[in-house]
Amino acid sequence: MDAHDLRIGDAERERTMASLREHFAQGRLNHEELDERLDRTLAARTARDLTAITADLPSSEYGYAPPPPVREGAWDDRHAYQEMMRAHRHQMREARHQMHDAHRQWHDMRHKMRHQGHARHHHGPGPIVPFLVVFGIVAMIVGGFGALKFVLLFAIGAMIFSSIRRAAIRRSLR
């Protein structure tokens, strides 16, 4: 059987269509010719069909090249190719495992840092706020409703603000 009579797959059709689009971009084909050749490419069944579609165009790296004829020592080449592909698959598998391990380490480190950072945060109002509250209450009792009432209002506002902020931080960590 001639190599041109072998059936083709989607990959060969895609390469030929990419080549036709490249020829269209370079001005070798007009829009109608491109559409007609793309339709023929999608309907192609053999390597001979694809070769006929691009026969009058210069070959490009995207074009379809028919398979080379089978030579006598092809078994050795095929065996070497299979070994090379096995080694490539093994290398890709190892790379996937390394990427997976790196992602897991990154995730663990992020989780650990999040909890360490969370443990370092002081929960509750700052140490000066309770003193300000007590001082404000004492000032109101002893000094009346003078300028120190603003200190008390500031302290209460600070406590409310810090509790709202802590709740928002806790929600964002979940």
PDB file of N, CA, C and O in Angstrom, residues 67-99:
ATOM      1  N   PRO A  67       3.608  10.791   5.065  1.00  0.00           N
ATOM      2  CA  PRO A  67       4.568   9.971   5.794  1.00  0.00           C
ATOM      3  C   PRO A  67       5.638   9.441   4.850  1.00  0.00           C
ATOM      4  O   PRO A  67       5.356   9.190   3.676  1.00  0.00           O
ATOM      5  N   PRO A  68       6.854   9.309   5.326  1.00  0.00           N
ATOM      6  CA  PRO A  68       7.918   8.787   4.462  1.00  0.00           C
ATOM      7  C   PRO A  68       7.653   7.326   4.122  1.00  0.00           C
ATOM      8  O   PRO A  68       7.004   6.622   4.882  1.00  0.00           O
ATOM      9  N   PRO A  69       8.141   6.876   2.995  1.00  0.00           N
ATOM     10  CA  PRO A  69       7.937   5.466   2.654  1.00  0.00           C
ATOM     11  C   PRO A  69       8.667   4.560   3.646  1.00  0.00           C
ATOM     12  O   PRO A  69       9.684   4.932   4.223  1.00  0.00           O
ATOM     13  N   VAL A  70       8.123   3.398   3.850  1.00  0.00           N
ATOM     14  CA  VAL A  70       8.695   2.455   4.812  1.00  0.00           C
ATOM     15  C   VAL A  70       9.974   1.869   4.221  1.00  0.00           C
ATOM     16  O   VAL A  70       9.985   1.385   3.097  1.00  0.00           O
ATOM     17  N   ARG A  71      11.068   1.930   5.009  1.00  0.00           N
ATOM     18  CA  ARG A  71      12.343   1.383   4.543  1.00  0.00           C
ATOM     19  C   ARG A  71      12.588   0.043   5.222  1.00  0.00           C
ATOM     20  O   ARG A  71      11.856  -0.352   6.109  1.00  0.00           O
ATOM     21  N   GLU A  72      13.677  -0.576   4.835  1.00  0.00           N
ATOM     22  CA  GLU A  72      13.945  -1.902   5.366  1.00  0.00           C
ATOM     23  C   GLU A  72      14.306  -1.899   6.840  1.00  0.00           C
ATOM     24  O   GLU A  72      13.867  -2.732   7.593  1.00  0.00           O
ATOM     25  N   GLY A  73      15.091  -0.963   7.311  1.00  0.00           N
ATOM     26  CA  GLY A  73      15.503  -0.957   8.720  1.00  0.00           C
ATOM     27  C   GLY A  73      14.519  -0.218   9.604  1.00  0.00           C
ATOM     28  O   GLY A  73      14.877   0.266  10.666  1.00  0.00           O
ATOM     29  N   ALA A  74      13.258  -0.114   9.161  1.00  0.00           N
ATOM     30  CA  ALA A  74      12.268   0.688   9.887  1.00  0.00           C
ATOM     31  C   ALA A  74      11.972   0.120  11.264  1.00  0.00           C
ATOM     32  O   ALA A  74      11.611   0.861  12.164  1.00  0.00           O
ATOM     33  N   TRP A  75      12.089  -1.194  11.443  1.00  0.00           N
ATOM     34  CA  TRP A  75      11.786  -1.777  12.743  1.00  0.00           C
ATOM     35  C   TRP A  75      12.708  -1.206  13.815  1.00  0.00           C
ATOM     36  O   TRP A  75      12.265  -0.874  14.911  1.00  0.00           O
ATOM     37  N   ASP A  76      13.997  -1.056  13.492  1.00  0.00           N
ATOM     38  CA  ASP A  76      14.941  -0.499  14.460  1.00  0.00           C
ATOM     39  C   ASP A  76      14.567   0.945  14.790  1.00  0.00           C
ATOM     40  O   ASP A  76      14.602   1.353  15.948  1.00  0.00           O
ATOM     41  N   ASP A  77      14.207   1.731  13.761  1.00  0.00           N
ATOM     42  CA  ASP A  77      13.800   3.113  13.996  1.00  0.00           C
ATOM     43  C   ASP A  77      12.540   3.164  14.844  1.00  0.00           C
ATOM     44  O   ASP A  77      12.412   3.981  15.746  1.00  0.00           O
ATOM     45  N   ARG A  78      11.613   2.274  14.536  1.00  0.00           N
ATOM     46  CA  ARG A  78      10.355   2.250  15.283  1.00  0.00           C
ATOM     47  C   ARG A  78      10.606   1.870  16.732  1.00  0.00           C
ATOM     48  O   ARG A  78      10.034   2.465  17.643  1.00  0.00           O
ATOM     49  N   HIS A  79      11.469   0.895  16.944  1.00  0.00           N
ATOM     50  CA  HIS A  79      11.797   0.469  18.302  1.00  0.00           C
ATOM     51  C   HIS A  79      12.479   1.614  19.057  1.00  0.00           C
ATOM     52  O   HIS A  79      12.144   1.880  20.219  1.00  0.00           O
ATOM     53  N   ALA A  80      13.404   2.317  18.407  1.00  0.00           N
ATOM     54  CA  ALA A  80      14.075   3.448  19.040  1.00  0.00           C
ATOM     55  C   ALA A  80      13.070   4.556  19.353  1.00  0.00           C
ATOM     56  O   ALA A  80      13.119   5.186  20.415  1.00  0.00           O
ATOM     57  N   TYR A  81      12.125   4.767  18.445  1.00  0.00           N
ATOM     58  CA  TYR A  81      11.097   5.785  18.668  1.00  0.00           C
ATOM     59  C   TYR A  81      10.228   5.416  19.871  1.00  0.00           C
ATOM     60  O   TYR A  81       9.921   6.264  20.713  1.00  0.00           O
ATOM     61  N   GLN A  82       9.852   4.149  19.963  1.00  0.00           N
ATOM     62  CA  GLN A  82       9.032   3.705  21.095  1.00  0.00           C
ATOM     63  C   GLN A  82       9.786   3.874  22.406  1.00  0.00           C
ATOM     64  O   GLN A  82       9.209   4.299  23.412  1.00  0.00           O
ATOM     65  N   GLU A  83      11.064   3.544  22.414  1.00  0.00           N
ATOM     66  CA  GLU A  83      11.874   3.732  23.620  1.00  0.00           C
ATOM     67  C   GLU A  83      11.967   5.202  23.993  1.00  0.00           C
ATOM     68  O   GLU A  83      11.868   5.573  25.156  1.00  0.00           O
ATOM     69  N   MET A  84      12.152   6.038  22.979  1.00  0.00           N
ATOM     70  CA  MET A  84      12.236   7.471  23.226  1.00  0.00           C
ATOM     71  C   MET A  84      10.910   7.987  23.798  1.00  0.00           C
ATOM     72  O   MET A  84      10.897   8.789  24.732  1.00  0.00           O
ATOM     73  N   MET A  85       9.796   7.528  23.278  1.00  0.00           N
ATOM     74  CA  MET A  85       8.489   7.958  23.771  1.00  0.00           C
ATOM     75  C   MET A  85       8.248   7.464  25.187  1.00  0.00           C
ATOM     76  O   MET A  85       7.683   8.177  26.014  1.00  0.00           O
ATOM     77  N   ARG A  86       8.684   6.243  25.501  1.00  0.00           N
ATOM     78  CA  ARG A  86       8.561   5.739  26.872  1.00  0.00           C
ATOM     79  C   ARG A  86       9.350   6.613  27.840  1.00  0.00           C
ATOM     80  O   ARG A  86       8.872   6.975  28.910  1.00  0.00           O
ATOM     81  N   ALA A  87      10.575   6.963  27.436  1.00  0.00           N
ATOM     82  CA  ALA A  87      11.406   7.819  28.283  1.00  0.00           C
ATOM     83  C   ALA A  87      10.759   9.201  28.451  1.00  0.00           C
ATOM     84  O   ALA A  87      10.755   9.774  29.548  1.00  0.00           O
ATOM     85  N   HIS A  88      10.180   9.713  27.368  1.00  0.00           N
ATOM     86  CA  HIS A  88       9.512  11.019  27.437  1.00  0.00           C
ATOM     87  C   HIS A  88       8.307  10.961  28.374  1.00  0.00           C
ATOM     88  O   HIS A  88       8.118  11.860  29.202  1.00  0.00           O
ATOM     89  N   ARG A  89       7.484   9.903  28.268  1.00  0.00           N
ATOM     90  CA  ARG A  89       6.327   9.769  29.161  1.00  0.00           C
ATOM     91  C   ARG A  89       6.766   9.668  30.607  1.00  0.00           C
ATOM     92  O   ARG A  89       6.156  10.256  31.493  1.00  0.00           O
ATOM     93  N   HIS A  90       7.857   8.920  30.853  1.00  0.00           N
ATOM     94  CA  HIS A  90       8.380   8.798  32.214  1.00  0.00           C
ATOM     95  C   HIS A  90       8.834  10.165  32.733  1.00  0.00           C
ATOM     96  O   HIS A  90       8.547  10.539  33.870  1.00  0.00           O
ATOM     97  N   GLN A  91       9.525  10.914  31.888  1.00  0.00           N
ATOM     98  CA  GLN A  91      10.003  12.245  32.277  1.00  0.00           C
ATOM     99  C   GLN A  91       8.815  13.168  32.571  1.00  0.00           C
ATOM    100  O   GLN A  91       8.839  13.920  33.557  1.00  0.00           O
ATOM    101  N   MET A  92       7.791  13.112  31.754  1.00  0.00           N
ATOM    102  CA  MET A  92       6.612  13.950  31.980  1.00  0.00           C
ATOM    103  C   MET A  92       5.890  13.544  33.264  1.00  0.00           C
ATOM    104  O   MET A  92       5.415  14.385  34.010  1.00  0.00           O
ATOM    105  N   ARG A  93       5.810  12.256  33.531  1.00  0.00           N
ATOM    106  CA  ARG A  93       5.181  11.774  34.763  1.00  0.00           C
ATOM    107  C   ARG A  93       5.943  12.288  35.975  1.00  0.00           C
ATOM    108  O   ARG A  93       5.353  12.752  36.951  1.00  0.00           O
ATOM    109  N   GLU A  94       7.288  12.217  35.908  1.00  0.00           N
ATOM    110  CA  GLU A  94       8.110  12.724  37.004  1.00  0.00           C
ATOM    111  C   GLU A  94       7.903  14.231  37.191  1.00  0.00           C
ATOM    112  O   GLU A  94       7.811  14.717  38.323  1.00  0.00           O
ATOM    113  N   ALA A  95       7.826  14.960  36.099  1.00  0.00           N
ATOM    114  CA  ALA A  95       7.606  16.409  36.193  1.00  0.00           C
ATOM    115  C   ALA A  95       6.255  16.703  36.832  1.00  0.00           C
ATOM    116  O   ALA A  95       6.136  17.614  37.652  1.00  0.00           O
ATOM    117  N   ARG A  96       5.214  15.922  36.464  1.00  0.00           N
ATOM    118  CA  ARG A  96       3.896  16.115  37.078  1.00  0.00           C
ATOM    119  C   ARG A  96       3.947  15.851  38.568  1.00  0.00           C
ATOM    120  O   ARG A  96       3.366  16.586  39.365  1.00  0.00           O
ATOM    121  N   HIS A  97       4.668  14.784  38.972  1.00  0.00           N
ATOM    122  CA  HIS A  97       4.783  14.482  40.402  1.00  0.00           C
ATOM    123  C   HIS A  97       5.520  15.602  41.136  1.00  0.00           C
ATOM    124  O   HIS A  97       5.135  15.982  42.246  1.00  0.00           O
ATOM    125  N   GLN A  98       6.584  16.129  40.529  1.00  0.00           N
ATOM    126  CA  GLN A  98       7.321  17.227  41.163  1.00  0.00           C
ATOM    127  C   GLN A  98       6.440  18.462  41.296  1.00  0.00           C
ATOM    128  O   GLN A  98       6.462  19.143  42.319  1.00  0.00           O
ATOM    129  N   MET A  99       5.663  18.760  40.262  1.00  0.00           N
ATOM    130  CA  MET A  99       4.760  19.912  40.329  1.00  0.00           C
ATOM    131  C   MET A  99       3.705  19.698  41.417  1.00  0.00           C
ATOM    132  O   MET A  99       3.376  20.614  42.168  1.00  0.00           O
TER     133      MET A  99
END
